[in-house]
Coordinates of C-alpha atoms in Angstrom, one line a residue:
M152 CA 22.8 -2.8 8.4
K153 CA 22.5 -5.1 11.3
C154 CA 19.5 -5.7 13.5
V155 CA 18.5 -8.2 16.1
I156 CA 14.9 -9.0 17.0
E157 CA 13.8 -11.0 20.0
G158 CA 10.7 -12.7 21.4
G159 CA 7.3 -11.8 20.1
N160 CA 8.6 -9.0 17.9
V161 CA 9.9 -11.7 15.5
T162 CA 6.3 -12.8 15.0
A163 CA 5.2 -9.2 14.5
L164 CA 7.8 -8.8 11.7
G165 CA 6.4 -12.0 10.1
R166 CA 2.9 -10.6 10.2
A167 CA 4.1 -7.4 8.6
V168 CA 5.7 -9.4 5.8
H169 CA 2.4 -11.4 5.3
A170 CA 0.5 -8.1 5.0
L171 CA 3.0 -6.7 2.5
S172 CA 2.8 -9.9 0.4
R173 CA -0.8 -9.1 -0.4
V174 CA 0.3 -5.9 -2.1
G175 CA 3.4 -6.5 -4.3
D176 CA 5.9 -9.1 -5.5
Q177 CA 8.9 -7.1 -4.5
L178 CA 9.9 -6.1 -0.9
Y179 CA 11.9 -2.9 -0.5
L180 CA 14.1 -2.6 2.7
E181 CA 15.5 0.8 3.7
P182 CA 17.3 1.2 7.0
S183 CA 17.7 4.7 8.4
D184 CA 18.1 6.5 11.7
A185 CA 14.3 6.5 12.1
G186 CA 14.2 2.7 11.9
L187 CA 13.8 -0.1 9.3
S188 CA 11.2 0.5 6.6
L189 CA 9.6 -2.4 4.7
R190 CA 7.6 -1.3 1.6
A191 CA 5.7 -2.8 -1.3
A192 CA 3.7 -1.6 -4.2
S193 CA 1.4 -3.4 -6.6
A194 CA 2.5 -3.9 -10.2
S195 CA -0.3 -1.6 -11.5
R196 CA 0.7 1.1 -8.9
S197 CA -2.8 1.1 -7.4
A198 CA -1.7 0.0 -3.9
F199 CA 1.2 0.9 -1.7
S200 CA 2.0 -0.3 1.8
S201 CA 4.8 0.4 4.3
F202 CA 5.9 -0.6 7.8
L203 CA 8.4 1.4 9.8
F204 CA 9.9 -0.4 12.8
T205 CA 11.6 2.1 15.2
P206 CA 15.0 1.3 16.8
L207 CA 13.1 0.5 20.0
F208 CA 11.5 -2.5 18.2
F209 CA 14.9 -4.2 18.0
Q210 CA 17.2 -5.4 20.7
R211 CA 20.1 -4.1 18.6
Y212 CA 19.8 -1.8 15.6
E213 CA 22.7 -0.5 13.4
P214 CA 21.4 1.2 10.2
G215 CA 24.7 1.2 8.5
P216 CA 25.8 3.7 5.7
P217 CA 23.2 6.0 4.1
A218 CA 21.4 4.8 1.0
A219 CA 21.9 1.1 1.9
R220 CA 18.5 0.2 0.6
C221 CA 17.7 -2.9 -1.4
K222 CA 14.8 -5.0 -2.8
V223 CA 14.3 -8.8 -2.7
L224 CA 11.7 -11.1 -4.1
M225 CA 8.7 -11.1 -1.8
K226 CA 8.2 -14.9 -2.1
S227 CA 11.8 -15.5 -1.0
F228 CA 11.5 -13.2 2.1
L229 CA 8.0 -14.6 2.9
A230 CA 9.4 -18.1 2.9
V231 CA 11.5 -17.3 6.0
F232 CA 8.4 -16.2 8.0
R233 CA 5.7 -18.3 6.3
S234 CA 4.7 -20.3 9.4
L235 CA 3.6 -17.7 12.0
P236 CA 2.8 -20.4 14.7
T237 CA 6.3 -21.8 14.4
L238 CA 7.8 -18.3 14.8
D239 CA 5.7 -17.7 17.9
K240 CA 6.5 -21.1 19.5
S241 CA 10.1 -21.9 18.6
V242 CA 12.0 -18.8 17.4
E243 CA 13.8 -16.9 20.1
R244 CA 15.8 -14.4 18.1
C245 CA 16.2 -13.2 14.5
L246 CA 19.3 -11.6 13.0
V247 CA 18.9 -9.5 9.8
L248 CA 22.3 -8.5 8.2
L249 CA 22.7 -6.5 5.0
R250 CA 26.2 -6.2 3.5
P251 CA 26.1 -4.6 0.1
H252 CA 29.5 -5.9 -1.0
T253 CA 28.3 -9.6 -0.6
G254 CA 25.2 -9.3 -2.7
H255 CA 23.2 -11.2 -0.1
L256 CA 20.7 -10.4 2.7
L257 CA 21.3 -12.7 5.6
L258 CA 18.4 -13.8 7.8
Q259 CA 19.2 -16.0 10.7
L260 CA 16.6 -17.5 13.0
H261 CA 17.8 -18.8 16.4
C262 CA 15.4 -21.4 17.6
K263 CA 15.0 -23.3 20.8
H264 CA 17.3 -26.3 21.6
G265 CA 20.2 -24.5 19.9
V266 CA 18.8 -24.9 16.3
T267 CA 19.8 -22.1 13.9
R268 CA 18.3 -21.6 10.5
T269 CA 20.2 -19.4 8.1
H270 CA 18.8 -17.9 4.9
Q271 CA 20.8 -16.0 2.3
L272 CA 18.6 -14.0 -0.1
A273 CA 19.9 -12.3 -3.3
F274 CA 19.1 -8.7 -3.4
Q275 CA 19.4 -5.7 -5.7
E276 CA 20.3 -2.2 -4.9
C277 CA 17.4 -0.1 -5.9
E278 CA 15.7 3.3 -5.9
R279 CA 13.6 4.6 -3.0
L280 CA 9.9 3.8 -3.0
Q281 CA 8.1 6.3 -1.0
A282 CA 4.5 7.5 -0.7
I283 CA 4.0 11.2 0.1
F284 CA 0.5 12.2 1.4
D285 CA -1.2 14.3 4.0
T286 CA -3.9 12.5 6.0
Q287 CA -4.9 15.8 7.6
C288 CA -6.3 17.0 4.2
C289 CA -8.7 14.1 3.9
A290 CA -12.3 15.2 4.5
S291 CA -13.4 12.0 6.3
R292 CA -11.8 10.0 9.0
L293 CA -12.8 6.8 10.9
R294 CA -11.0 5.1 13.8
A295 CA -12.2 1.8 15.0
P296 CA -10.8 -1.3 16.9
A297 CA -9.4 -3.8 14.5
Q298 CA -11.6 -6.5 15.9
L299 CA -14.7 -4.6 14.9
L300 CA -13.6 -4.3 11.3
A301 CA -12.3 -7.9 11.2
E302 CA -15.7 -9.2 12.4
A303 CA -17.4 -7.1 9.7
V304 CA -15.1 -8.1 6.8
V305 CA -15.4 -11.8 7.7
H306 CA -19.0 -11.8 6.3
F307 CA -17.7 -11.0 2.8
P308 CA -16.5 -14.0 0.6
Q309 CA -12.8 -14.4 0.0
T310 CA -13.4 -14.1 -3.7
L311 CA -14.9 -10.6 -3.4
A312 CA -12.7 -8.1 -5.1
E313 CA -14.0 -4.7 -3.9
V314 CA -16.0 -3.4 -1.0
T315 CA -17.8 0.0 -0.6
L316 CA -17.5 2.0 2.7
G317 CA -19.5 5.0 3.4
A318 CA -21.6 7.1 5.7
A319 CA -25.3 6.3 5.3
A320 CA -28.5 8.1 6.4
G321 CA -29.0 8.1 10.2
G322 CA -25.4 8.4 11.0
R323 CA -24.5 4.8 10.5
I324 CA -21.4 3.4 8.7
R325 CA -22.2 1.0 5.8
L326 CA -20.1 -1.7 4.3
R327 CA -21.4 -3.2 1.1
S328 CA -20.0 -5.7 -1.4
H329 CA -19.3 -3.9 -4.7
L330 CA -20.7 -5.7 -7.8
E331 CA -19.5 -5.3 -11.3
E332 CA -21.7 -3.5 -13.8
G333 CA -23.6 -5.9 -15.9
S334 CA -23.8 -8.6 -13.3
E335 CA -26.9 -10.8 -13.9
P336 CA -29.6 -10.1 -11.3
G337 CA -30.2 -13.0 -8.9
K338 CA -26.8 -14.7 -9.7
A339 CA -24.6 -12.3 -7.7
M340 CA -24.8 -12.2 -3.9
A341 CA -24.7 -8.8 -2.3
T342 CA -23.7 -8.4 1.4
E343 CA -24.4 -5.2 3.3
L344 CA -23.5 -4.4 6.9
W345 CA -24.4 -1.4 9.1
L346 CA -22.3 -0.3 12.0
A347 CA -23.4 2.1 14.7
L348 CA -21.4 5.2 15.4
D349 CA -20.8 4.2 19.1
E350 CA -18.8 1.2 18.0
F351 CA -16.1 3.6 16.6
Q352 CA -13.5 5.4 18.6
E353 CA -13.6 8.4 16.2
V354 CA -16.0 9.4 13.5
A355 CA -15.6 12.5 11.3
V356 CA -17.2 11.9 7.9
V357 CA -18.9 13.9 5.2
P358 CA -22.6 12.8 5.2
G359 CA -23.3 10.6 2.2
S360 CA -19.7 10.1 1.3
C361 CA -18.5 6.7 0.2
I362 CA -15.5 5.0 -1.5
T363 CA -14.9 1.6 -3.1
F364 CA -11.5 -0.1 -2.7
C365 CA -9.9 -3.5 -3.0
L366 CA -10.5 -5.9 -0.2
K367 CA -7.5 -8.2 -0.6
E368 CA -4.9 -5.6 0.5
F369 CA -7.1 -4.3 3.2
R370 CA -7.5 -7.8 4.7
G371 CA -3.7 -8.0 5.0
L372 CA -3.3 -4.9 7.1
L373 CA -6.4 -5.7 9.1
S374 CA -5.0 -9.1 10.1
F375 CA -1.9 -7.4 11.4
A376 CA -3.9 -4.8 13.3
E377 CA -6.1 -7.5 14.9
A378 CA -3.2 -9.7 16.0
S379 CA -1.4 -6.6 17.4
S380 CA -4.5 -5.2 19.1
L381 CA -4.1 -1.9 17.4
P382 CA -6.9 0.5 16.3
L383 CA -7.1 1.2 12.6
T384 CA -7.7 4.7 11.2
I385 CA -9.2 5.2 7.8
H386 CA -8.7 8.5 6.0
Y387 CA -10.6 9.1 2.7
D388 CA -11.9 11.8 0.4
E389 CA -14.1 11.8 -2.6
P390 CA -14.3 8.8 -5.0
G391 CA -11.2 8.5 -7.1
R392 CA -8.9 10.0 -4.4
P393 CA -6.7 7.6 -2.4
A394 CA -7.9 5.9 0.8
I395 CA -5.2 5.8 3.5
F396 CA -5.3 3.3 6.3
T397 CA -2.9 3.8 9.2
L398 CA -1.7 2.1 12.4
D399 CA 0.3 3.8 15.0
D400 CA 2.3 2.5 18.0
S401 CA 5.4 3.4 20.0
L402 CA 7.4 0.7 18.2
M403 CA 6.0 0.9 14.7
E404 CA 3.8 2.6 12.2
A405 CA 2.1 1.3 9.1
H406 CA 0.4 2.8 6.1
L407 CA -1.7 1.4 3.3
V408 CA -2.6 3.6 0.4
L409 CA -5.3 2.2 -2.0
A410 CA -6.7 3.7 -5.1
T411 CA -10.5 4.0 -5.0
L412 CA -13.2 3.5 -7.7
L413 CA -14.1 6.6 -9.6
D414 CA -17.7 7.7 -9.4
P415 CA -19.3 7.0 -12.8
E416 CA -21.9 9.7 -12.3
G417 CA -19.3 12.3 -11.4
D418 CA -16.6 11.6 -14.0
S419 CA -17.8 14.5 -16.2
Q420 CA -18.0 17.0 -13.4
P421 CA -15.0 19.0 -12.3
T422 CA -13.8 18.2 -8.8
P423 CA -12.4 20.6 -6.2
A424 CA -8.8 20.3 -5.0
T425 CA -8.4 17.8 -2.2
N426 CA -5.5 16.5 -0.3
G427 CA -3.3 19.2 -1.8
V428 CA -3.9 18.1 -5.4
S429 CA -6.6 18.7 -7.9
H430 CA -7.2 16.4 -10.8
P431 CA -9.0 16.4 -14.1
P432 CA -11.7 13.9 -15.2
A433 CA -10.8 10.3 -15.7
P434 CA -9.6 9.1 -19.2
S435 CA -12.3 8.1 -21.7
D436 CA -13.0 4.4 -22.3
D437 CA -11.2 4.7 -25.6
F438 CA -7.9 4.4 -24.0
A439 CA -8.6 3.8 -20.3
D440 CA -6.9 0.4 -20.5
D441 CA -3.7 1.9 -21.9
L442 CA -1.8 3.7 -19.1
E443 CA 1.0 4.9 -21.4
S444 CA -1.4 6.4 -23.9
Y445 CA -3.2 8.3 -21.2
M446 CA 0.1 9.6 -19.8
V447 CA 1.3 10.7 -23.2
A448 CA -2.0 12.5 -23.8
L449 CA -1.8 14.3 -20.5
E450 CA 1.9 15.2 -21.2
S451 CA 0.9 16.7 -24.5
S452 CA -1.9 18.7 -23.0
A453 CA 0.3 20.0 -20.3
C454 CA 3.0 21.2 -22.8
E455 CA 0.5 22.8 -25.2
G456 CA -1.9 24.3 -22.7
E457 CA -1.8 27.8 -21.2
A458 CA -0.5 28.7 -17.7
G459 CA -3.9 27.9 -16.2
A460 CA -4.0 24.4 -17.6
P461 CA -5.2 21.7 -15.2
P462 CA -2.4 20.2 -13.0
S463 CA -1.4 16.6 -13.1
P464 CA -3.9 14.0 -11.8
T465 CA -4.1 12.4 -8.4
F466 CA -0.7 10.5 -8.3
P467 CA 2.1 12.1 -10.3
L468 CA 5.3 10.1 -10.7
H469 CA 8.4 11.9 -9.4
T470 CA 11.2 11.0 -11.8
P471 CA 13.9 13.1 -13.5
R472 CA 13.1 11.7 -16.9
P473 CA 9.9 10.6 -18.7
A474 CA 8.9 7.0 -18.1
E475 CA 9.8 4.6 -20.9
S476 CA 7.3 2.1 -22.1
N477 CA 8.2 -1.5 -21.2
P478 CA 6.1 -4.1 -23.1
E479 CA 6.9 -6.7 -20.5
E480 CA 5.6 -4.5 -17.7
E481 CA 2.5 -3.6 -19.7
E482 CA 1.8 -7.3 -20.2
E483 CA 2.3 -8.0 -16.5
D484 CA 0.0 -5.2 -15.4
R485 CA -3.0 -6.6 -17.4
A486 CA -3.6 -9.3 -14.8
V487 CA -2.5 -8.6 -11.2
P488 CA -4.3 -10.8 -8.6
G489 CA -6.2 -8.7 -6.1
T490 CA -5.5 -5.4 -7.9
P491 CA -8.2 -3.6 -9.9
P492 CA -7.8 -2.9 -13.6
H493 CA -6.8 0.5 -14.8
K494 CA -10.1 1.1 -16.4
K495 CA -11.9 1.2 -13.0
F496 CA -9.3 2.6 -10.6
R497 CA -6.8 5.4 -10.9
S498 CA -3.3 4.1 -10.8
L499 CA -1.0 5.6 -8.2
F500 CA 1.3 6.5 -11.0
F501 CA -1.4 8.0 -13.2
G502 CA -0.1 11.2 -14.8
S503 CA 3.6 11.2 -15.3
V504 CA 3.5 14.8 -16.4
L505 CA 6.5 17.1 -16.7
T506 CA 5.4 20.6 -16.1
P507 CA 6.7 23.2 -18.6
G508 CA 9.9 24.8 -17.4
G509 CA 10.6 22.2 -14.6
P510 CA 12.1 18.8 -14.3
G511 CA 9.1 17.3 -12.7
P512 CA 5.9 17.9 -10.6
A513 CA 6.1 20.1 -7.5
P514 CA 7.0 18.3 -4.3
S515 CA 3.6 19.2 -2.8
Q516 CA 2.0 17.0 -5.5
E517 CA 4.0 13.9 -4.9
V518 CA 2.0 11.0 -3.6
L519 CA 3.9 7.9 -4.7
A520 CA 7.4 8.4 -6.0
E521 CA 10.4 6.4 -7.0
D522 CA 13.7 8.3 -6.7
S523 CA 16.1 6.9 -9.2
D524 CA 19.2 7.2 -7.1
A525 CA 20.5 3.9 -8.2
E526 CA 19.8 1.6 -11.0
C527 CA 18.2 -1.7 -10.1

């Protein structure tokens, strides 16, 4: 793969990397005929983000051989684009070169006055990381200028973990800080904002609907959208279903998929199929913190149940073999900055269930998948 980026597009690429750094610690790069994809997923699989830059974004774009995908450490890639003002003022051109046989990803910044900065990053050939979803199946949709949402979010403290978005009485849209259960009254500050419908470009929401999602990852995409002057579209369904945030432009498109907080009052009630997938109630508190135990329990129920047994939950994992337990990964998932715990939010990999008589879940149920084409 070889691509050359010029002018302000170098800064746009840097902003995309900054947004992805709020999601995961690994950056996945996949060149194709459709363009260069940059993707990241959180360690707990509760957040996924992707940027696709079309060939028109580059001055020169050569995707190279098929399946020439790799992953690098996010902090290493971010270090190249850490200073956005410097990129905007001094960098004239950026060369990205991937040669699998060398084992290095080359990034070369051509600056003013003939200065060239070269970075060689070690990479690993890896599996494909891809989110599969249908925004048209979401019951609610909001489209607003990025500046409107940025001005609303700035009122929430940086330490706030989650925010609640919903349609309130009177047709207004409400943003409210989400407080943990058991918070002492008077010691936790709650912020609530109301936005009129005429401030949005498009509003098609279910009356009374609301979702709670992580604010850290949302801020990252919102910063990119505001700097690029792109409107942001929010697609969401019932609580517990993923919220999908999208940006569209002739040169790029971006997606952010976030797990949402399950409704405690509705956990015991069956929910209708939405977004192409129906899902059973959330796991009980006895093993809600243990993802592997929940997956094993679901796997057993799927194998022992009848043909009408409930299908896999919201985010089935597409893999040709059952996931193996990794103690190091389980330890790492217990504390992920900016990512909600498993007990509160559904993981995007919740429910690695192999259906009887088949190697894995049906393609229509795939939401976040890793295809193990190559070992990392």
